[in-house]
Short mmCIF file of C-alpha atoms in Angstrom, two decimals:
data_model
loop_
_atom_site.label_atom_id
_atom_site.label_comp_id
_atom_site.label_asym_id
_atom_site.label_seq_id
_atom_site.Cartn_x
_atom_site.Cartn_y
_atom_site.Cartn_z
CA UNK A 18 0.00 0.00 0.00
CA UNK A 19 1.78 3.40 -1.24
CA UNK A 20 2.09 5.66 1.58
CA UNK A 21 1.21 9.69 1.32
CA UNK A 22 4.05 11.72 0.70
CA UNK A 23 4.66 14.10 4.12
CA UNK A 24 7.11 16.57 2.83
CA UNK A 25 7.43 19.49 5.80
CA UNK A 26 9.92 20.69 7.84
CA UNK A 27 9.37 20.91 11.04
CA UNK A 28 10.91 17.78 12.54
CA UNK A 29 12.76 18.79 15.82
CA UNK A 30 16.66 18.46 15.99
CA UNK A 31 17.18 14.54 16.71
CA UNK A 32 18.89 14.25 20.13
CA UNK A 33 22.07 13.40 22.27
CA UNK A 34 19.93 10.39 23.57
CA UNK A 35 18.67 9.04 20.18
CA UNK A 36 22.45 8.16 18.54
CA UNK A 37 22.68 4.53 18.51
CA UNK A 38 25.43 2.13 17.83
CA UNK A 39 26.11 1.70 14.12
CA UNK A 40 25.43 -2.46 13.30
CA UNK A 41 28.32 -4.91 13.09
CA UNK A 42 30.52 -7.32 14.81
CA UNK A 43 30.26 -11.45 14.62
CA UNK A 44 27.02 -12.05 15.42
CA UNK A 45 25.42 -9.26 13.55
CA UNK A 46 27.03 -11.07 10.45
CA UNK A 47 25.99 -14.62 11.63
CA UNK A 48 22.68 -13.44 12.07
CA UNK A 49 22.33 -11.57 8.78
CA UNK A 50 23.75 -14.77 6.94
CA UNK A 51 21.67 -17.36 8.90
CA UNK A 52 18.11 -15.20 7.48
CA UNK A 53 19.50 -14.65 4.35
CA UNK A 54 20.34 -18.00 3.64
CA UNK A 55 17.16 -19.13 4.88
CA UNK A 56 15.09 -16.50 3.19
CA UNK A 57 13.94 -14.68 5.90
CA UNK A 58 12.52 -11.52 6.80
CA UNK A 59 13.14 -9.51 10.59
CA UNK A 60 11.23 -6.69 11.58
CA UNK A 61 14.71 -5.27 12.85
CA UNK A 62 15.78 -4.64 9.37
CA UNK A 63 12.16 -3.96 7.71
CA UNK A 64 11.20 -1.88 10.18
CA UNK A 65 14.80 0.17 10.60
CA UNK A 66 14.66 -0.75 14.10
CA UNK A 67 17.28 1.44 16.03
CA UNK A 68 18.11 -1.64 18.17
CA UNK A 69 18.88 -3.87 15.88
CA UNK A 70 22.92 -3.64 16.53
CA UNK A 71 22.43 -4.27 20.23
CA UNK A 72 20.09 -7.14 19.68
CA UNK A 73 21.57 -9.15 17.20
CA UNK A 74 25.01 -8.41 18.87
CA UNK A 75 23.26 -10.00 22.15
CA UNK A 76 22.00 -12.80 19.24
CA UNK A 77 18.53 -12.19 18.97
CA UNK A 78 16.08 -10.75 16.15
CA UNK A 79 12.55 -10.59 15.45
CA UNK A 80 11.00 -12.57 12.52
CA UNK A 81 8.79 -10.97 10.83
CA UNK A 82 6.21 -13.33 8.50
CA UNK A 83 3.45 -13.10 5.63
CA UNK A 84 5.72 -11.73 3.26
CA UNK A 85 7.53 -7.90 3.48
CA UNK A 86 4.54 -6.07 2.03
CA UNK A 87 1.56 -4.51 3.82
CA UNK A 88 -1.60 -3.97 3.01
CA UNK A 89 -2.58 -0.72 5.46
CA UNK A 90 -0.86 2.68 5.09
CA UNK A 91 0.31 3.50 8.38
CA UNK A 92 1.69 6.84 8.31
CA UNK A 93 4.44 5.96 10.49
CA UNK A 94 5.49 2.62 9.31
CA UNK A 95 8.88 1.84 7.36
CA UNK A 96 7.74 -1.68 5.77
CA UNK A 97 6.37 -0.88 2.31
CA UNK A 98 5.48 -2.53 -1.02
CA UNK A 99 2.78 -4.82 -2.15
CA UNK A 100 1.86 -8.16 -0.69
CA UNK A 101 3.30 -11.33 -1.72
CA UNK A 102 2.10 -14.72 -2.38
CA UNK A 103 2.02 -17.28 1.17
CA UNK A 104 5.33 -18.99 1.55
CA UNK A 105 3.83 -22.25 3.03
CA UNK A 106 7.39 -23.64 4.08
CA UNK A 107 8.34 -20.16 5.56
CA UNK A 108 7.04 -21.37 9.24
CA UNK A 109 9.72 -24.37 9.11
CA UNK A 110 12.22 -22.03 8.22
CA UNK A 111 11.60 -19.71 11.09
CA UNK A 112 11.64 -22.72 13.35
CA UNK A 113 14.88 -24.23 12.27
CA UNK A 114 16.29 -20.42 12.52
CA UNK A 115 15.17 -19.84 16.05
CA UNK A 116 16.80 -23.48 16.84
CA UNK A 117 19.63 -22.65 14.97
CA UNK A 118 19.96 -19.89 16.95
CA UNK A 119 19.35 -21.14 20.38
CA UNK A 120 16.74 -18.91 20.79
CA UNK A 121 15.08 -18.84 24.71
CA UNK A 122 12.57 -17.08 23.45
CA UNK A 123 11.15 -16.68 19.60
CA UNK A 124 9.54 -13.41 18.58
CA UNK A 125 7.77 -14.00 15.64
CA UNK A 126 5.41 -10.82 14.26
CA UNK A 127 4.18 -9.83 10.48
CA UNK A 128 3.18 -7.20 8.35
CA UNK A 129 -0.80 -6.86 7.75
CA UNK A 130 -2.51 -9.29 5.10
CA UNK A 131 -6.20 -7.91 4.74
CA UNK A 132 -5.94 -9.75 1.31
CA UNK A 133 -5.95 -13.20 3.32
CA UNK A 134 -9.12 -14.85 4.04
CA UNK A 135 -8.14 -15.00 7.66
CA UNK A 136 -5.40 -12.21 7.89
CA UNK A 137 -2.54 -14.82 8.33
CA UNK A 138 -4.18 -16.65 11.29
CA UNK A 139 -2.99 -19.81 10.29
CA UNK A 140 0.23 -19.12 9.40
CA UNK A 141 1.03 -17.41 12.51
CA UNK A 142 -0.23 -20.90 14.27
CA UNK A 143 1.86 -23.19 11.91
CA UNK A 144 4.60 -20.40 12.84
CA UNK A 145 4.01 -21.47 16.28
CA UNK A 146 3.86 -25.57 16.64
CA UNK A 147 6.51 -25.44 14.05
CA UNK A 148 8.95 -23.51 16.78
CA UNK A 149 7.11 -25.22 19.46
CA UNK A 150 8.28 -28.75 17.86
CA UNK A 151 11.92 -27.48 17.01
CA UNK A 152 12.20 -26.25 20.70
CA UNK A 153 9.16 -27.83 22.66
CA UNK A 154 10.89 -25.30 26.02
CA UNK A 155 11.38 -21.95 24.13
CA UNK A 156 9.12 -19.13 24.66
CA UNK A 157 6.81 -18.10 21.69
CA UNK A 158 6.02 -14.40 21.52
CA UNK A 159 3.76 -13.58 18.63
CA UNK A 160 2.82 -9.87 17.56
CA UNK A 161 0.03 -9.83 15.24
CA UNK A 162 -2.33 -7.34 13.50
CA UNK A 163 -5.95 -6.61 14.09
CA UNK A 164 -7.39 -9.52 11.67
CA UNK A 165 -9.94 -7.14 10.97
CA UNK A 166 -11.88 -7.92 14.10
CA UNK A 167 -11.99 -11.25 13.28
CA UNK A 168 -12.86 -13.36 16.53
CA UNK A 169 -12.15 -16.99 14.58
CA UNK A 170 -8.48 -15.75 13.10
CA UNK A 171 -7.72 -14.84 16.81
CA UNK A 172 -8.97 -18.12 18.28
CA UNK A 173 -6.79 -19.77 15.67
CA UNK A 174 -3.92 -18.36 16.47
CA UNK A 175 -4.00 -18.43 20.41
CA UNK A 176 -4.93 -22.51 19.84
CA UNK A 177 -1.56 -22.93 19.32
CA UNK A 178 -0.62 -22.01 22.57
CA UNK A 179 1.64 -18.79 22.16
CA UNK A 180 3.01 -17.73 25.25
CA UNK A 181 2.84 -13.75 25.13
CA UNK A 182 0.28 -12.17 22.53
CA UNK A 183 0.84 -9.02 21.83
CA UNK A 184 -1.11 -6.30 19.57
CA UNK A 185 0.34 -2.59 19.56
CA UNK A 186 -2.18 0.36 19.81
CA UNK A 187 0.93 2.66 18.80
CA UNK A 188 -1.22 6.06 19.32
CA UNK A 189 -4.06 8.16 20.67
CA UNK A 190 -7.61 7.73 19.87
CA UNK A 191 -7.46 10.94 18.83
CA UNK A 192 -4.65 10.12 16.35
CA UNK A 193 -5.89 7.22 15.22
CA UNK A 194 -7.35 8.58 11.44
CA UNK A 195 -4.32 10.45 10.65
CA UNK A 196 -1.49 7.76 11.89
CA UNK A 197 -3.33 4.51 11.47
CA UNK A 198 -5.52 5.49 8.80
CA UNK A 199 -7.08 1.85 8.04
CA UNK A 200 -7.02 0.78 11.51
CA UNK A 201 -9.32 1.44 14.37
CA UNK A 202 -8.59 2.26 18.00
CA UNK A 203 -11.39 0.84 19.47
CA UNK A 204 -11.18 -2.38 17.48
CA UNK A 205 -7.59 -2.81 18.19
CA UNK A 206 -8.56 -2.52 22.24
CA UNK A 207 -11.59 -5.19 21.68
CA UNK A 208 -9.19 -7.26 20.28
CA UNK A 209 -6.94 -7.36 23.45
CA UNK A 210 -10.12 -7.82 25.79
CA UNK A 211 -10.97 -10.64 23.51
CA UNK A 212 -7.75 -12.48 23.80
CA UNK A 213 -8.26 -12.35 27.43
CA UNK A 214 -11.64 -13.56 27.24
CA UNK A 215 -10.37 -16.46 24.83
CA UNK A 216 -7.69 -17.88 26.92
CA UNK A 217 -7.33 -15.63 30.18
CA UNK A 218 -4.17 -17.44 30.69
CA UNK A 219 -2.13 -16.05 28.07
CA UNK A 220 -0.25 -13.00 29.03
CA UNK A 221 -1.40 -10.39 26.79
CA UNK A 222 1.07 -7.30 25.86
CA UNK A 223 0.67 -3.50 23.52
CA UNK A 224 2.74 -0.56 22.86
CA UNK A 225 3.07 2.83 22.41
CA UNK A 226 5.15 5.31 19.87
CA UNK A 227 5.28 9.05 21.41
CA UNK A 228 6.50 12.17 19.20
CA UNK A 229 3.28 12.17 16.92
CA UNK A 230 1.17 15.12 18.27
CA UNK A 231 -0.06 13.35 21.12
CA UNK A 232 -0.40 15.06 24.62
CA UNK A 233 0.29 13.59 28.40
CA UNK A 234 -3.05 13.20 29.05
CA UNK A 235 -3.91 11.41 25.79
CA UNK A 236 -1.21 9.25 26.61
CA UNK A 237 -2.05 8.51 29.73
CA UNK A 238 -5.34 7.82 29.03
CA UNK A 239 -4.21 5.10 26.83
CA UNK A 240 -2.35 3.56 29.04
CA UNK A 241 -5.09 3.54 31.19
CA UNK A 242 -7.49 1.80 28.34
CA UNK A 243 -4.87 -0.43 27.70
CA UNK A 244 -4.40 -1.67 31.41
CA UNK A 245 -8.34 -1.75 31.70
CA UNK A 246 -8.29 -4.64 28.16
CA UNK A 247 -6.32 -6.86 30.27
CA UNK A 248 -2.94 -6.18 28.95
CA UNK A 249 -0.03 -7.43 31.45
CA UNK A 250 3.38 -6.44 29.23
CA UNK A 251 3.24 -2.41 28.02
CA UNK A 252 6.36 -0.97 25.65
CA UNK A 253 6.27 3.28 25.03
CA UNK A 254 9.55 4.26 22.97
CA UNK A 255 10.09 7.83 20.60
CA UNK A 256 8.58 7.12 17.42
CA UNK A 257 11.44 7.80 14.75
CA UNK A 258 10.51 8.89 11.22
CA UNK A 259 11.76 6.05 9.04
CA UNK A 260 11.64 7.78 5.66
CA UNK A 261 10.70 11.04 4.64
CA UNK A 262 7.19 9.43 2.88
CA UNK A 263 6.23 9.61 6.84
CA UNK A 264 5.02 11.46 9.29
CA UNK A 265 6.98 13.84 11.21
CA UNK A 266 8.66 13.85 14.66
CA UNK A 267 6.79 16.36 16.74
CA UNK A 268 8.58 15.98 19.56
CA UNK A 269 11.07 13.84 21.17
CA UNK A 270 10.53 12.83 24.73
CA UNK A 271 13.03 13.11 27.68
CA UNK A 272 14.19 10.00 29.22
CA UNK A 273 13.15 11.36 32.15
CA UNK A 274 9.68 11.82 30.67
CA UNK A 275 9.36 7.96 29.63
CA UNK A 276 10.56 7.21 33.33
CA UNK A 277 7.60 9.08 34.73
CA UNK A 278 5.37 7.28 32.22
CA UNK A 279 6.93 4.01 33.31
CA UNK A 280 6.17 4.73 36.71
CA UNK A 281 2.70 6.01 35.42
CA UNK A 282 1.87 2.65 34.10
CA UNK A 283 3.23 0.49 37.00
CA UNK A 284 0.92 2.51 39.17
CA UNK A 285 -2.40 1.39 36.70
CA UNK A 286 -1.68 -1.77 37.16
CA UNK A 287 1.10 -3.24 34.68
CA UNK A 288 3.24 -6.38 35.76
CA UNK A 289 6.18 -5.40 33.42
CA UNK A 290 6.66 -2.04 31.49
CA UNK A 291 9.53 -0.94 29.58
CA UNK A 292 9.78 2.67 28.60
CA UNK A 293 12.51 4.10 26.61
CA UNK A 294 13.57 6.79 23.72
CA UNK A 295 14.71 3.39 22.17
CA UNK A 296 11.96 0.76 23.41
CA UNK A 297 10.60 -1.01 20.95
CA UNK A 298 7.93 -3.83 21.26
CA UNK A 299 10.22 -6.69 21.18
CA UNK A 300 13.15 -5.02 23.10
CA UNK A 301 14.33 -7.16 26.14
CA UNK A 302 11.76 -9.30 25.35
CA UNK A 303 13.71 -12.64 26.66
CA UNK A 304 14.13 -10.40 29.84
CA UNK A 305 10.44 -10.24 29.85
CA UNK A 306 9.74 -13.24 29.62
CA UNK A 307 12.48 -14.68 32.14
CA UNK A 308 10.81 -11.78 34.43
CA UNK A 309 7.19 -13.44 33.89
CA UNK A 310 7.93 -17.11 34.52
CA UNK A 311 8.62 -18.17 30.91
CA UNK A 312 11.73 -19.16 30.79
CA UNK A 313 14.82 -19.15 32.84
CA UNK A 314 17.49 -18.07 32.89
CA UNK A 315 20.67 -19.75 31.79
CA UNK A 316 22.74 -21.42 33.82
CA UNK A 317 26.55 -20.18 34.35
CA UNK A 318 29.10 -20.89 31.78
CA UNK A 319 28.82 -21.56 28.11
CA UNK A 320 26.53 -23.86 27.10
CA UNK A 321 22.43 -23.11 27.50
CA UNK A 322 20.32 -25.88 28.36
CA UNK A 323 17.95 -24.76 25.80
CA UNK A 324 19.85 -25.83 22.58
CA UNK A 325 20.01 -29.62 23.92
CA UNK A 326 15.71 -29.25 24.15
CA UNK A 327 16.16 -28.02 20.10
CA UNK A 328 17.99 -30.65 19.11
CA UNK A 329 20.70 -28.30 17.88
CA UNK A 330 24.83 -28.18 18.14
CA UNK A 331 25.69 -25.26 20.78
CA UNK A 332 25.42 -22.17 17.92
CA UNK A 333 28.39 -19.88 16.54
CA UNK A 334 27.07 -16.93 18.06
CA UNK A 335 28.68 -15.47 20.62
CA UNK A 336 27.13 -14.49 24.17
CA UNK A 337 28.09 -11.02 25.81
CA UNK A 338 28.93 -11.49 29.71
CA UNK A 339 25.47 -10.11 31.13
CA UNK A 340 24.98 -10.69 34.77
CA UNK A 341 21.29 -11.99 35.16
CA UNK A 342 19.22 -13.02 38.04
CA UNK A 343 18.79 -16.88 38.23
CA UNK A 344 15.03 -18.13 38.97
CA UNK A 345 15.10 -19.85 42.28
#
């Protein structure tokens, strides 16, 4: 779907606190080979994700499925171009990437396919037992669009037992018809109550871009219709204009401004809430899901317990020293 052109100038200097790391290093290149090779897509790259040096240095990445073309025109959005046919074998390749990998924890997510009779509901589930038979103890995190309200395409894809379900709202109500143009804010919260009312085991999760007009009330309003959907898991970052076919930057947010927010949303009622210039919706995710019973952590010195579960040889990717807290 072609996006409008938004051609002003009034984008705000870009700040000290936005510079990121430039990508690179051994396992950015083992990564970038291992999805290339298996014709892959990850929302890190598709999506310009300003984390993607830290994250595929630390080994992990976020597949992205249904293709690398979108049928909605969000205004904000970097993945463009037209649709493409269903790659049927593309779930088995995602699995034996995330085993390859040695993944603890898959994040799978896709662009929007309003051109499939059920959105990509049961590719995202094939996704899902396809991971869930290459490593039967990872955790599955799946992002998925709105299905266009559809209450069967969600049912299809939480039978196959995801363990965090997440749906952004990204914006405002208010915003809504100028950032998410073919999208609704109303049906995007329906369809987070709904996945609670499906399986109210299944930890659901959203998130929020800031720098698009909004104001601190709006915002905390959402938050606040968020937490009353159900949702346990909430991600706010600075929404970063990807190309200049979209929207502006309006403003970009302190730090100390998304730690208030944090705090904010921790006081309505959030088990876990990252909040961040650089958060994204699959940032720390692993973390997360360590945090919310998951997984666990894994155990001192080299080898993680998790690649013997994926029948996989200990991977070539290399493990930075991070001290982490070891479920008792």
């Amino acid at each position: 779907m072609e996006k409008r052109q938004n051609r002003t100038n009034k984008t705000p200097a870009k700040p000290q606190w936005i510079r990121v790391a430039a990508p690179g290093g051994d396992n950015y290149e083992t990564i970038r080979r291992l999805k290339a090779a298996a014709g892959l897509h990850t929302v890190c790259e598709s999506a310009l994700c300003p984390n993607i040096a830290e994250c595929w240095h630390a080994g992990h990445a976020t597949f992205m499925i249904l293709g690398n073309g979108c049928t909605r025109n969000c205004r904000f959005c970097g993945v463009d171009g037209r649709p493409q046919p269903l790659d049927r074998d593309e779930p088995r390749r995602v699995a034996k990437a995330v085993a390859a990998m040695g993944l603890d924890h898959a994040v799978v997510t896709s662009v929007t396919r309003d051109d499939l009779s059920d959105g990509g509901a049961g590719h995202f589930a094939t996704t899902i037992k396809e991971i869930r038979k290459n490593c039967p103890n990872a955790g599955i995190e799946v992002l998925i669009p709105d299905f266009a309200a559809s209450r069967r395409a969600l049912e299809t894809v939480l039978a196959a037992g995801p363990d965090i379900v997440g749906h952004n709202m990204e914006t405002t109500a208010r915003l809504y018809p100028t950032v998410r143009p073919m999208a609704d804010y109303r049906q995007s919260l329906s369809l987070l109550c709904t996945a609670k009312q499906i399986n109210p085991e299944c930890i659901t999760k959203s998130g929020l871009m800031l720098g698009l007009g909004e104001t601190m009330d709006e915002i905390r309003q959402t938050i606040a219709d968020i937490r009353a959907a159900g949702v346990q898991v909430l991600t706010m970052g600075q929404y970063l204009k990807p190309g200049p076919e979209n929207m502006d930057v309006t403003e970009y947010f302190h730090p100390e401004t998304f730690a208030q927010l944090k705090q904010y949303a921790i006081e309505t009622g959030f088990a876990l809430v990252e909040s961040g210039p650089l958060v994204r919706s699959s940032y720390k995710a692993a973390a997360q899901a360590e945090a919310l019973g998951i997984i666990q952590a894994p155990k001192s010195g080299k080898t993680n317990p998790r690649h013997a579960a994926c029948g996989q040889k200990q991977p070539q990717i290399k493990t930075p020293q991070i001290r982490r807290r070891n479920k008792q």
